[in-house]
Amino acid sequence: MTSDVDVVVVGGGPVGLSAAIEARLAGLTVAIVEPRACAIDKACGEGLMPGAVPLLARLGVDPAGMPLRGVSYNSADRRVDHLFRSGAGRGVRRTTLHDSLSDRARELGVERAVGRVESFHQDADGVTVNGIRAGWLFGADGLHSTVRRLAGLERPMSGRRRFGLRQHFRVQPWSDLIEVHWARHAEVYVTPIADDLVGVAILGGARTDFDETIAGIAPLAACLGPAMAASNRRGAGPFRQRAARPSWGRVLLVGDASGYVDAITGEGLRLGFEQARLAVEAVLGGDPSRYDAAWKRSTRDFRALTGGLVTAATSPLRGAIVPLAATLPNLFGTVVERLAR
Ligand SMILES: Cc1cc2nc3c(=O)[nH]c(=O)nc-3n(C[C@H](O)[C@H](O)[C@H](O)COP(=O)(O)OP(=O)(O)OC[C@H]3O[C@@H](n4cnc5c(N)ncnc54)[C@H](O)[C@@H]3O)c2cc1C
């Protein structure tokens, strides 16, 4: 393992790997520090929004999956569909995404160190972490980022805490839309992942019960029928995390580590890939403050629209969301497009 690189990336999830690839493609030397050496699975809806697909393609990454033609909002008695105008998204199993990104990073000569980061040192010329000396550190270590905390950028969050659960089922997908079922207290996302596989992700409060929530949505329970579970159930959260700023000197936060609102609009991966690109641009220019401004611009819709939808979803207005979207399909479509591009 080299001890001197241009960029060290802490966290080898999808955003850390994409940042490492971006940096290599820009001619920088890169090492990733990640505790897990295997294909990494994680609770996720696994829907790549249309804008994420070209961001991966420019990295030379094209993971197998199922085309996603749009989003369907469903309540007990209303339904509204929006077909993506900006091309299809893709339902991709997290382990498949990880393998594709990992293979590309290896091909480009990204170095890997297995380990968990628990401290780092920053000085005027660079950063030292787990014995690696680098000009820049990208913190891509997820929702509960250690880098964010160590950098003093962690900010407490108030308000209702929301979590996600997911599991896969061995059944032929019955739709090529991301199907969102608005249950009384939770949202259920169904994403086609392969010819014989769907992913089901449920977002809600800490006490959300997976089986009970699905059983309460008759059309979904009927589609899943007696399908066999094809993965262990996994959870993640609480979603809402905030950083005071996305950078601190030579340390730049990317992906969920830089702050997260909620999975309700499903664009965490697209945004993370975009941030990886912006972070590399900023270090090439030698000016991390450029990253702060670019990060703010790139996350504006996520913070405003996703934040607004979560506020409505956790208020007495919740029951009006699907009827309103069905009554105003153009407004619904405009919001979906802004977040999916
Ligand atoms: C239920 C649910 C549904 C979702 N649905 C969607 C969806 O449909 N579409 C979408 O785009 N997004 C979705 N998201 C969001 C998406 O999963 C995240 O935005 C995405 O995983 C962020 O990637 P990341 O690489 O930043 O973080 P992560 O995927 O969390 O990766 C972080 C990595 O850092 C490593 N790490 C952690 N701590 C350390 C440390 N101290 N030292 C070194 N390494 C460390 C971890 O091992 C991990 O590999 C969903 C999220 C949830 C929870």
mmCIF file of C-alpha atoms and ligand atoms in Angstrom:
data_model
loop_
_atom_site.group_PDB
_atom_site.id
_atom_site.type_symbol
_atom_site.label_atom_id
_atom_site.label_comp_id
_atom_site.label_asym_id
_atom_site.label_seq_id
_atom_site.Cartn_x
_atom_site.Cartn_y
_atom_site.Cartn_z
ATOM 1 C CA MET A 1 0.000 0.000 0.000
ATOM 2 C CA THR A 2 1.380 3.370 -0.967
ATOM 3 C CA SER A 3 1.641 5.994 1.751
ATOM 4 C CA ASP A 4 1.583 9.015 -0.539
ATOM 5 C CA VAL A 5 -1.337 9.797 -2.844
ATOM 6 C CA ASP A 6 -3.156 12.866 -4.145
ATOM 7 C CA VAL A 7 -6.536 11.835 -2.710
ATOM 8 C CA VAL A 8 -7.519 9.419 0.044
ATOM 9 C CA VAL A 9 -11.196 8.432 0.052
ATOM 10 C CA VAL A 10 -12.653 7.283 3.372
ATOM 11 C CA GLY A 11 -15.524 4.864 2.623
ATOM 12 C CA GLY A 12 -15.794 2.499 -0.329
ATOM 13 C CA GLY A 13 -19.563 2.683 -0.855
ATOM 14 C CA PRO A 14 -20.950 3.791 -4.241
ATOM 15 C CA VAL A 15 -20.089 7.458 -3.742
ATOM 16 C CA GLY A 16 -16.573 6.791 -2.411
ATOM 17 C CA LEU A 17 -15.878 4.467 -5.334
ATOM 18 C CA SER A 18 -17.256 6.954 -7.857
ATOM 19 C CA ALA A 19 -15.143 9.736 -6.317
ATOM 20 C CA ALA A 20 -12.051 7.518 -6.550
ATOM 21 C CA ILE A 21 -12.785 6.749 -10.224
ATOM 22 C CA GLU A 22 -13.409 10.444 -10.985
ATOM 23 C CA ALA A 23 -10.112 11.361 -9.384
ATOM 24 C CA ARG A 24 -8.173 8.651 -11.287
ATOM 25 C CA LEU A 25 -9.779 9.728 -14.573
ATOM 26 C CA ALA A 26 -8.521 13.250 -13.794
ATOM 27 C CA GLY A 27 -4.984 11.859 -13.442
ATOM 28 C CA LEU A 28 -4.782 11.901 -9.629
ATOM 29 C CA THR A 29 -3.419 9.041 -7.530
ATOM 30 C CA VAL A 30 -6.023 7.631 -5.163
ATOM 31 C CA ALA A 31 -6.400 5.256 -2.214
ATOM 32 C CA ILE A 32 -9.661 4.115 -0.590
ATOM 33 C CA VAL A 33 -9.938 3.128 3.068
ATOM 34 C CA GLU A 34 -12.951 0.860 3.709
ATOM 35 C CA PRO A 35 -13.448 -1.715 6.469
ATOM 36 C CA ARG A 36 -15.294 -4.244 4.285
ATOM 37 C CA ALA A 37 -13.412 -6.160 1.612
ATOM 38 C CA CYS A 38 -16.458 -7.936 0.083
ATOM 39 C CA ALA A 39 -19.269 -6.643 -2.193
ATOM 40 C CA ILE A 40 -21.094 -4.212 0.061
ATOM 41 C CA ASP A 41 -24.850 -4.521 0.514
ATOM 42 C CA LYS A 42 -26.942 -1.798 2.151
ATOM 43 C CA ALA A 43 -30.566 -0.926 2.808
ATOM 44 C CA CYS A 44 -31.557 1.008 -0.313
ATOM 45 C CA GLY A 45 -34.481 1.319 -2.725
ATOM 46 C CA GLU A 46 -31.920 0.575 -5.485
ATOM 47 C CA GLY A 47 -33.526 2.935 -7.985
ATOM 48 C CA LEU A 48 -30.966 4.857 -10.023
ATOM 49 C CA MET A 49 -32.769 7.997 -11.144
ATOM 50 C CA PRO A 50 -32.376 8.862 -14.860
ATOM 51 C CA GLY A 51 -29.653 11.420 -14.111
ATOM 52 C CA ALA A 52 -27.518 8.807 -12.319
ATOM 53 C CA VAL A 53 -27.177 6.572 -15.383
ATOM 54 C CA PRO A 54 -25.139 9.017 -17.548
ATOM 55 C CA LEU A 55 -23.091 10.056 -14.496
ATOM 56 C CA LEU A 56 -22.030 6.404 -14.144
ATOM 57 C CA ALA A 57 -21.546 6.000 -17.897
ATOM 58 C CA ARG A 58 -18.985 8.825 -18.009
ATOM 59 C CA LEU A 59 -17.034 6.888 -15.359
ATOM 60 C CA GLY A 60 -17.120 3.806 -17.620
ATOM 61 C CA VAL A 61 -19.596 2.014 -15.336
ATOM 62 C CA ASP A 62 -22.716 0.310 -16.721
ATOM 63 C CA PRO A 63 -24.262 -2.017 -14.114
ATOM 64 C CA ALA A 64 -26.886 -4.601 -15.099
ATOM 65 C CA GLY A 65 -30.422 -3.892 -13.959
ATOM 66 C CA MET A 66 -33.984 -3.217 -15.032
ATOM 67 C CA PRO A 67 -35.112 -0.053 -16.825
ATOM 68 C CA LEU A 68 -37.254 2.276 -14.719
ATOM 69 C CA ARG A 69 -39.635 4.282 -16.906
ATOM 70 C CA GLY A 70 -41.130 6.485 -14.228
ATOM 71 C CA VAL A 71 -42.746 6.810 -10.818
ATOM 72 C CA SER A 72 -46.223 5.746 -9.711
ATOM 73 C CA TYR A 73 -47.834 7.173 -6.546
ATOM 74 C CA ASN A 74 -50.604 5.027 -5.063
ATOM 75 C CA SER A 75 -52.998 5.383 -2.144
ATOM 76 C CA ALA A 76 -56.013 3.222 -1.262
ATOM 77 C CA ASP A 77 -58.179 4.862 -3.920
ATOM 78 C CA ARG A 78 -55.964 7.090 -6.102
ATOM 79 C CA ARG A 79 -53.064 6.545 -8.475
ATOM 80 C CA VAL A 80 -50.914 8.885 -10.542
ATOM 81 C CA ASP A 81 -48.055 7.900 -12.856
ATOM 82 C CA HIS A 82 -45.284 10.061 -14.239
ATOM 83 C CA LEU A 83 -43.107 8.764 -17.069
ATOM 84 C CA PHE A 84 -39.550 10.153 -16.982
ATOM 85 C CA ARG A 85 -38.962 12.683 -19.764
ATOM 86 C CA SER A 86 -35.204 12.508 -19.381
ATOM 87 C CA GLY A 87 -34.722 8.819 -20.305
ATOM 88 C CA ALA A 88 -35.035 5.717 -18.163
ATOM 89 C CA GLY A 89 -33.566 5.184 -14.742
ATOM 90 C CA ARG A 90 -32.406 1.741 -13.671
ATOM 91 C CA GLY A 91 -33.164 -0.668 -10.823
ATOM 92 C CA VAL A 92 -29.785 -2.081 -9.799
ATOM 93 C CA ARG A 93 -29.004 -4.446 -6.929
ATOM 94 C CA ARG A 94 -26.536 -2.730 -4.557
ATOM 95 C CA THR A 95 -24.082 -5.628 -4.747
ATOM 96 C CA THR A 96 -24.136 -5.406 -8.577
ATOM 97 C CA LEU A 97 -23.526 -1.639 -8.412
ATOM 98 C CA HIS A 98 -20.710 -2.192 -5.955
ATOM 99 C CA ASP A 99 -19.035 -4.842 -8.128
ATOM 100 C CA SER A 100 -19.255 -2.653 -11.268
ATOM 101 C CA LEU A 101 -17.762 0.375 -9.499
ATOM 102 C CA SER A 102 -15.169 -1.743 -7.724
ATOM 103 C CA ASP A 103 -14.012 -3.442 -10.951
ATOM 104 C CA ARG A 104 -13.659 -0.064 -12.677
ATOM 105 C CA ALA A 105 -11.716 1.401 -9.728
ATOM 106 C CA ARG A 106 -9.350 -1.608 -9.763
ATOM 107 C CA GLU A 107 -8.893 -1.327 -13.544
ATOM 108 C CA LEU A 108 -7.863 2.341 -13.100
ATOM 109 C CA GLY A 109 -5.347 1.512 -10.370
ATOM 110 C CA VAL A 110 -7.178 2.848 -7.321
ATOM 111 C CA GLU A 111 -5.399 1.461 -4.252
ATOM 112 C CA ARG A 112 -7.384 -0.157 -1.439
ATOM 113 C CA ALA A 113 -6.689 -0.328 2.278
ATOM 114 C CA VAL A 114 -8.960 -2.423 4.477
ATOM 115 C CA GLY A 115 -9.627 -0.550 7.701
ATOM 116 C CA ARG A 116 -11.933 1.739 9.624
ATOM 117 C CA VAL A 117 -10.923 5.367 10.049
ATOM 118 C CA GLU A 118 -11.073 6.518 13.648
ATOM 119 C CA SER A 119 -8.833 9.562 13.469
ATOM 120 C CA PHE A 120 -6.926 11.688 10.973
ATOM 121 C CA HIS A 121 -4.532 14.604 11.044
ATOM 122 C CA GLN A 122 -4.740 17.648 8.798
ATOM 123 C CA ASP A 123 -1.966 20.244 8.259
ATOM 124 C CA ALA A 124 -1.343 22.972 5.710
ATOM 125 C CA ASP A 125 -0.067 20.571 3.008
ATOM 126 C CA GLY A 126 -2.251 17.531 3.405
ATOM 127 C CA VAL A 127 -3.936 14.901 5.501
ATOM 128 C CA THR A 128 -2.643 11.748 7.180
ATOM 129 C CA VAL A 129 -5.067 8.905 7.775
ATOM 130 C CA ASN A 130 -4.442 5.230 8.667
ATOM 131 C CA GLY A 131 -0.786 5.632 7.679
ATOM 132 C CA ILE A 132 -1.619 7.166 4.277
ATOM 133 C CA ARG A 133 -0.425 10.666 3.428
ATOM 134 C CA ALA A 134 -2.619 12.509 0.907
ATOM 135 C CA GLY A 135 -3.093 16.000 -0.448
ATOM 136 C CA TRP A 136 -6.879 15.746 0.037
ATOM 137 C CA LEU A 137 -9.308 13.600 1.993
ATOM 138 C CA PHE A 138 -12.802 12.814 0.682
ATOM 139 C CA GLY A 139 -15.138 11.727 3.489
ATOM 140 C CA ALA A 140 -17.560 9.275 1.819
ATOM 141 C CA ASP A 141 -18.360 7.278 4.924
ATOM 142 C CA GLY A 142 -22.125 7.480 4.818
ATOM 143 C CA LEU A 143 -24.996 8.770 6.960
ATOM 144 C CA HIS A 144 -23.168 8.421 10.289
ATOM 145 C CA SER A 145 -19.883 9.804 8.981
ATOM 146 C CA THR A 146 -16.887 9.582 11.304
ATOM 147 C CA VAL A 147 -15.015 12.068 9.104
ATOM 148 C CA ARG A 148 -17.825 14.628 9.504
ATOM 149 C CA ARG A 149 -17.681 14.217 13.283
ATOM 150 C CA LEU A 150 -13.874 14.331 13.513
ATOM 151 C CA ALA A 151 -13.811 17.456 11.336
ATOM 152 C CA GLY A 152 -16.182 19.174 13.784
ATOM 153 C CA LEU A 153 -18.782 19.571 11.026
ATOM 154 C CA GLU A 154 -21.524 17.466 12.640
ATOM 155 C CA ARG A 155 -24.711 19.409 13.430
ATOM 156 C CA PRO A 156 -27.487 18.039 15.662
ATOM 157 C CA MET A 157 -30.830 17.373 14.015
ATOM 158 C CA SER A 158 -34.238 17.826 15.556
ATOM 159 C CA GLY A 159 -37.663 16.741 14.350
ATOM 160 C CA ARG A 160 -39.177 13.372 13.617
ATOM 161 C CA ARG A 161 -36.673 10.578 12.996
ATOM 162 C CA ARG A 162 -37.345 8.431 9.927
ATOM 163 C CA PHE A 163 -35.782 5.097 9.010
ATOM 164 C CA GLY A 164 -35.708 2.701 6.061
ATOM 165 C CA LEU A 165 -36.100 -1.070 5.799
ATOM 166 C CA ARG A 166 -35.654 -3.192 2.701
ATOM 167 C CA GLN A 167 -35.947 -6.773 1.506
ATOM 168 C CA HIS A 168 -35.959 -8.538 -1.887
ATOM 169 C CA PHE A 169 -38.541 -10.993 -3.176
ATOM 170 C CA ARG A 170 -38.188 -13.652 -5.845
ATOM 171 C CA VAL A 171 -41.018 -12.680 -8.186
ATOM 172 C CA GLN A 172 -41.346 -11.376 -11.748
ATOM 173 C CA PRO A 173 -41.696 -7.549 -11.676
ATOM 174 C CA TRP A 174 -45.235 -6.490 -12.572
ATOM 175 C CA SER A 175 -44.316 -2.900 -13.478
ATOM 176 C CA ASP A 176 -41.423 -0.945 -14.943
ATOM 177 C CA LEU A 177 -42.266 2.065 -12.763
ATOM 178 C CA ILE A 178 -40.969 2.743 -9.260
ATOM 179 C CA GLU A 179 -44.186 1.982 -7.434
ATOM 180 C CA VAL A 180 -44.727 4.035 -4.296
ATOM 181 C CA HIS A 181 -47.565 2.986 -1.989
ATOM 182 C CA TRP A 182 -48.556 5.611 0.550
ATOM 183 C CA ALA A 183 -49.680 3.641 3.595
ATOM 184 C CA ARG A 184 -51.074 5.329 6.687
ATOM 185 C CA HIS A 185 -47.730 5.836 8.416
ATOM 186 C CA ALA A 186 -45.104 4.667 5.901
ATOM 187 C CA GLU A 187 -44.193 4.768 2.221
ATOM 188 C CA VAL A 188 -43.471 1.496 0.434
ATOM 189 C CA TYR A 189 -41.216 1.538 -2.650
ATOM 190 C CA VAL A 190 -41.234 -1.376 -5.080
ATOM 191 C CA THR A 191 -38.360 -1.426 -7.578
ATOM 192 C CA PRO A 192 -37.827 -4.013 -10.328
ATOM 193 C CA ILE A 193 -34.241 -5.267 -10.019
ATOM 194 C CA ALA A 194 -34.060 -8.315 -12.334
ATOM 195 C CA ASP A 195 -36.390 -10.529 -14.419
ATOM 196 C CA ASP A 196 -37.246 -12.490 -11.284
ATOM 197 C CA LEU A 197 -36.518 -10.016 -8.486
ATOM 198 C CA VAL A 198 -38.136 -6.962 -6.897
ATOM 199 C CA GLY A 199 -36.836 -4.850 -4.027
ATOM 200 C CA VAL A 200 -39.261 -3.523 -1.414
ATOM 201 C CA ALA A 201 -38.141 -0.575 0.718
ATOM 202 C CA ILE A 202 -40.288 0.887 3.498
ATOM 203 C CA LEU A 203 -39.713 4.365 4.922
ATOM 204 C CA GLY A 204 -41.277 5.479 8.173
ATOM 205 C CA GLY A 205 -40.877 5.904 11.916
ATOM 206 C CA ALA A 206 -38.730 3.734 14.167
ATOM 207 C CA ARG A 207 -41.570 1.351 14.971
ATOM 208 C CA THR A 208 -42.591 0.620 11.359
ATOM 209 C CA ASP A 209 -43.338 -3.098 10.979
ATOM 210 C CA PHE A 210 -42.365 -4.496 7.559
ATOM 211 C CA ASP A 211 -44.862 -7.389 7.316
ATOM 212 C CA GLU A 212 -47.750 -5.462 8.841
ATOM 213 C CA THR A 213 -47.211 -2.527 6.463
ATOM 214 C CA ILE A 214 -47.245 -4.771 3.372
ATOM 215 C CA ALA A 215 -50.232 -6.764 4.602
ATOM 216 C CA GLY A 216 -52.126 -3.460 4.930
ATOM 217 C CA ILE A 217 -51.710 -2.676 1.198
ATOM 218 C CA ALA A 218 -53.960 -5.249 -0.490
ATOM 219 C CA PRO A 219 -52.811 -4.774 -4.139
ATOM 220 C CA LEU A 220 -49.153 -5.029 -3.143
ATOM 221 C CA ALA A 221 -49.734 -8.031 -0.893
ATOM 222 C CA ALA A 222 -51.518 -9.698 -3.832
ATOM 223 C CA CYS A 223 -48.628 -8.999 -6.269
ATOM 224 C CA LEU A 224 -46.045 -10.333 -3.825
ATOM 225 C CA GLY A 225 -48.268 -13.311 -3.018
ATOM 226 C CA PRO A 226 -46.276 -16.156 -1.537
ATOM 227 C CA ALA A 227 -43.004 -14.942 -3.173
ATOM 228 C CA MET A 228 -39.914 -16.134 -1.339
ATOM 229 C CA ALA A 229 -37.705 -13.590 0.392
ATOM 230 C CA ALA A 230 -34.466 -13.336 -1.577
ATOM 231 C CA SER A 231 -32.393 -11.340 0.930
ATOM 232 C CA ASN A 232 -32.165 -10.598 4.611
ATOM 233 C CA ARG A 233 -34.076 -7.612 5.862
ATOM 234 C CA ARG A 234 -31.841 -4.569 6.389
ATOM 235 C CA GLY A 235 -32.410 -1.179 7.927
ATOM 236 C CA ALA A 236 -30.811 2.280 7.898
ATOM 237 C CA GLY A 237 -31.317 5.661 9.510
ATOM 238 C CA PRO A 238 -32.209 7.994 10.984
ATOM 239 C CA PHE A 239 -32.116 9.699 7.607
ATOM 240 C CA ARG A 240 -31.775 13.361 8.422
ATOM 241 C CA GLN A 241 -28.122 14.332 8.921
ATOM 242 C CA ARG A 242 -26.521 17.704 8.567
ATOM 243 C CA ALA A 243 -22.999 19.095 8.172
ATOM 244 C CA ALA A 244 -22.165 22.708 8.994
ATOM 245 C CA ARG A 245 -20.316 22.896 5.648
ATOM 246 C CA PRO A 246 -19.312 20.266 3.107
ATOM 247 C CA SER A 247 -15.587 21.026 3.424
ATOM 248 C CA TRP A 248 -13.004 21.806 6.073
ATOM 249 C CA GLY A 249 -9.621 22.750 4.678
ATOM 250 C CA ARG A 250 -8.372 19.728 2.734
ATOM 251 C CA VAL A 251 -11.284 17.546 3.836
ATOM 252 C CA LEU A 252 -14.321 17.354 1.516
ATOM 253 C CA LEU A 253 -17.509 15.460 2.424
ATOM 254 C CA VAL A 254 -19.329 13.643 -0.388
ATOM 255 C CA GLY A 255 -22.509 11.564 -0.563
ATOM 256 C CA ASP A 256 -24.562 10.909 2.570
ATOM 257 C CA ALA A 257 -21.611 12.024 4.726
ATOM 258 C CA SER A 258 -22.143 15.600 3.512
ATOM 259 C CA GLY A 259 -25.720 15.619 4.842
ATOM 260 C CA TYR A 260 -28.921 13.808 3.955
ATOM 261 C CA VAL A 261 -32.591 14.684 3.981
ATOM 262 C CA ASP A 262 -34.608 11.518 3.311
ATOM 263 C CA ALA A 263 -34.964 8.609 0.882
ATOM 264 C CA ILE A 264 -38.555 9.655 0.074
ATOM 265 C CA THR A 265 -37.551 10.980 -3.376
ATOM 266 C CA GLY A 266 -34.823 8.396 -4.060
ATOM 267 C CA GLU A 267 -32.016 10.494 -5.480
ATOM 268 C CA GLY A 268 -29.212 9.883 -2.944
ATOM 269 C CA LEU A 269 -27.034 8.024 -5.431
ATOM 270 C CA ARG A 270 -27.461 10.522 -8.266
ATOM 271 C CA LEU A 271 -26.587 13.391 -5.941
ATOM 272 C CA GLY A 272 -23.619 11.511 -4.482
ATOM 273 C CA PHE A 273 -22.165 10.805 -7.951
ATOM 274 C CA GLU A 274 -22.619 14.479 -8.825
ATOM 275 C CA GLN A 275 -20.872 15.566 -5.607
ATOM 276 C CA ALA A 276 -17.979 13.214 -6.377
ATOM 277 C CA ARG A 277 -17.533 14.998 -9.716
ATOM 278 C CA LEU A 278 -17.731 18.442 -8.081
ATOM 279 C CA ALA A 279 -15.243 17.498 -5.339
ATOM 280 C CA VAL A 280 -12.656 16.378 -7.903
ATOM 281 C CA GLU A 281 -13.187 19.570 -9.913
ATOM 282 C CA ALA A 282 -12.583 21.634 -6.750
ATOM 283 C CA VAL A 283 -9.341 19.894 -5.787
ATOM 284 C CA LEU A 284 -8.045 20.128 -9.356
ATOM 285 C CA GLY A 285 -8.591 23.883 -9.038
ATOM 286 C CA GLY A 286 -6.930 23.808 -5.589
ATOM 287 C CA ASP A 287 -9.912 25.630 -4.127
ATOM 288 C CA PRO A 288 -12.236 23.677 -1.773
ATOM 289 C CA SER A 289 -14.446 26.731 -1.223
ATOM 290 C CA ARG A 290 -15.574 26.169 -4.828
ATOM 291 C CA TYR A 291 -16.898 22.839 -3.635
ATOM 292 C CA ASP A 292 -18.997 24.450 -0.899
ATOM 293 C CA ALA A 293 -20.767 26.668 -3.422
ATOM 294 C CA ALA A 294 -21.177 23.883 -6.005
ATOM 295 C CA TRP A 295 -22.471 21.465 -3.329
ATOM 296 C CA LYS A 296 -25.064 24.015 -2.260
ATOM 297 C CA ARG A 297 -26.268 24.462 -5.825
ATOM 298 C CA SER A 298 -26.390 20.725 -6.555
ATOM 299 C CA THR A 299 -28.393 19.898 -3.407
ATOM 300 C CA ARG A 300 -30.810 22.845 -3.517
ATOM 301 C CA ASP A 301 -33.779 20.863 -4.896
ATOM 302 C CA PHE A 302 -33.042 17.902 -2.608
ATOM 303 C CA ARG A 303 -33.021 20.139 0.438
ATOM 304 C CA ALA A 304 -36.090 22.159 -0.586
ATOM 305 C CA LEU A 305 -38.366 19.692 -2.427
ATOM 306 C CA THR A 306 -37.472 16.517 -0.544
ATOM 307 C CA GLY A 307 -37.490 18.412 2.750
ATOM 308 C CA GLY A 308 -40.912 19.876 1.861
ATOM 309 C CA LEU A 309 -42.341 16.474 0.960
ATOM 310 C CA VAL A 310 -41.102 14.957 4.238
ATOM 311 C CA THR A 311 -42.683 17.834 6.154
ATOM 312 C CA ALA A 312 -46.000 17.205 4.396
ATOM 313 C CA ALA A 313 -45.682 13.421 4.815
ATOM 314 C CA THR A 314 -45.243 13.742 8.567
ATOM 315 C CA SER A 315 -48.070 16.274 9.009
ATOM 316 C CA PRO A 316 -51.881 16.071 8.914
ATOM 317 C CA LEU A 317 -51.530 16.857 5.164
ATOM 318 C CA ARG A 318 -50.147 13.359 4.531
ATOM 319 C CA GLY A 319 -53.463 11.935 3.270
ATOM 320 C CA ALA A 320 -53.755 14.733 0.701
ATOM 321 C CA ILE A 321 -50.423 14.026 -1.052
ATOM 322 C CA VAL A 322 -51.535 11.350 -3.550
ATOM 323 C CA PRO A 323 -54.924 12.966 -4.293
ATOM 324 C CA LEU A 324 -53.147 16.298 -4.870
ATOM 325 C CA ALA A 325 -50.560 14.683 -7.163
ATOM 326 C CA ALA A 326 -53.395 12.953 -9.073
ATOM 327 C CA THR A 327 -55.325 16.213 -9.394
ATOM 328 C CA LEU A 328 -52.229 18.165 -10.485
ATOM 329 C CA PRO A 329 -50.228 15.629 -12.554
ATOM 330 C CA ASN A 330 -48.179 18.369 -14.242
ATOM 331 C CA LEU A 331 -46.991 19.695 -10.906
ATOM 332 C CA PHE A 332 -46.233 16.131 -9.745
ATOM 333 C CA GLY A 333 -44.285 15.511 -12.977
ATOM 334 C CA THR A 334 -42.338 18.763 -12.641
ATOM 335 C CA VAL A 335 -41.233 17.872 -9.108
ATOM 336 C CA VAL A 336 -40.241 14.325 -10.140
ATOM 337 C CA GLU A 337 -38.238 15.658 -13.110
ATOM 338 C CA ARG A 338 -36.373 18.225 -10.995
ATOM 339 C CA LEU A 339 -35.224 15.496 -8.642
ATOM 340 C CA ALA A 340 -34.540 12.810 -11.243
ATOM 341 C CA ARG A 341 -32.392 14.721 -13.752
HETATM 342 C C1 LIG B 1 -34.212 2.511 2.693
HETATM 343 C C2 LIG B 1 -33.429 3.384 1.754
HETATM 344 C C3 LIG B 1 -33.844 3.520 0.438
HETATM 345 C C4 LIG B 1 -33.091 4.280 -0.449
HETATM 346 N N1 LIG B 1 -33.474 4.325 -1.749
HETATM 347 C C5 LIG B 1 -32.707 4.953 -2.653
HETATM 348 C C6 LIG B 1 -33.003 4.874 -4.043
HETATM 349 O O1 LIG B 1 -33.951 4.192 -4.471
HETATM 350 N N2 LIG B 1 -32.207 5.564 -4.901
HETATM 351 C C7 LIG B 1 -31.148 6.301 -4.472
HETATM 352 O O2 LIG B 1 -30.464 6.913 -5.294
HETATM 353 N N3 LIG B 1 -30.820 6.369 -3.152
HETATM 354 C C8 LIG B 1 -31.567 5.705 -2.249
HETATM 355 N N4 LIG B 1 -31.210 5.723 -0.926
HETATM 356 C C9 LIG B 1 -30.043 6.513 -0.530
HETATM 357 C C10 LIG B 1 -28.745 5.794 -0.879
HETATM 358 O O3 LIG B 1 -28.764 4.485 -0.354
HETATM 359 C C11 LIG B 1 -27.562 6.572 -0.314
HETATM 360 O O4 LIG B 1 -27.676 7.926 -0.715
HETATM 361 C C12 LIG B 1 -26.231 6.000 -0.786
HETATM 362 O O5 LIG B 1 -26.013 4.720 -0.263
HETATM 363 C C13 LIG B 1 -25.074 6.915 -0.360
HETATM 364 O O6 LIG B 1 -23.866 6.309 -0.696
HETATM 365 P P1 LIG B 1 -22.534 6.644 0.124
HETATM 366 O O7 LIG B 1 -21.439 5.955 -0.617
HETATM 367 O O8 LIG B 1 -22.476 8.097 0.390
HETATM 368 O O9 LIG B 1 -22.767 5.967 1.560
HETATM 369 P P2 LIG B 1 -22.859 4.419 1.942
HETATM 370 O O10 LIG B 1 -23.517 3.649 0.867
HETATM 371 O O11 LIG B 1 -23.467 4.390 3.298
HETATM 372 O O12 LIG B 1 -21.343 3.964 2.035
HETATM 373 C C14 LIG B 1 -20.502 4.420 3.070
HETATM 374 C C15 LIG B 1 -19.306 3.503 3.176
HETATM 375 O O13 LIG B 1 -18.418 4.043 4.156
HETATM 376 C C16 LIG B 1 -17.891 2.980 4.940
HETATM 377 N N5 LIG B 1 -17.524 3.531 6.243
HETATM 378 C C17 LIG B 1 -18.335 3.909 7.251
HETATM 379 N N6 LIG B 1 -17.621 4.369 8.285
HETATM 380 C C18 LIG B 1 -16.313 4.284 7.935
HETATM 381 C C19 LIG B 1 -15.091 4.609 8.589
HETATM 382 N N7 LIG B 1 -15.066 5.120 9.828
HETATM 383 N N8 LIG B 1 -13.922 4.382 7.930
HETATM 384 C C20 LIG B 1 -13.926 3.877 6.666
HETATM 385 N N9 LIG B 1 -15.060 3.557 5.999
HETATM 386 C C21 LIG B 1 -16.238 3.748 6.629
HETATM 387 C C22 LIG B 1 -19.034 1.955 5.016
HETATM 388 O O14 LIG B 1 -18.536 0.654 5.282
HETATM 389 C C23 LIG B 1 -19.659 2.080 3.622
HETATM 390 O O15 LIG B 1 -19.129 1.151 2.709
HETATM 391 C C24 LIG B 1 -31.933 4.975 -0.012
HETATM 392 C C25 LIG B 1 -31.527 4.860 1.318
HETATM 393 C C26 LIG B 1 -32.245 4.061 2.185
HETATM 394 C C27 LIG B 1 -31.768 3.904 3.597
#
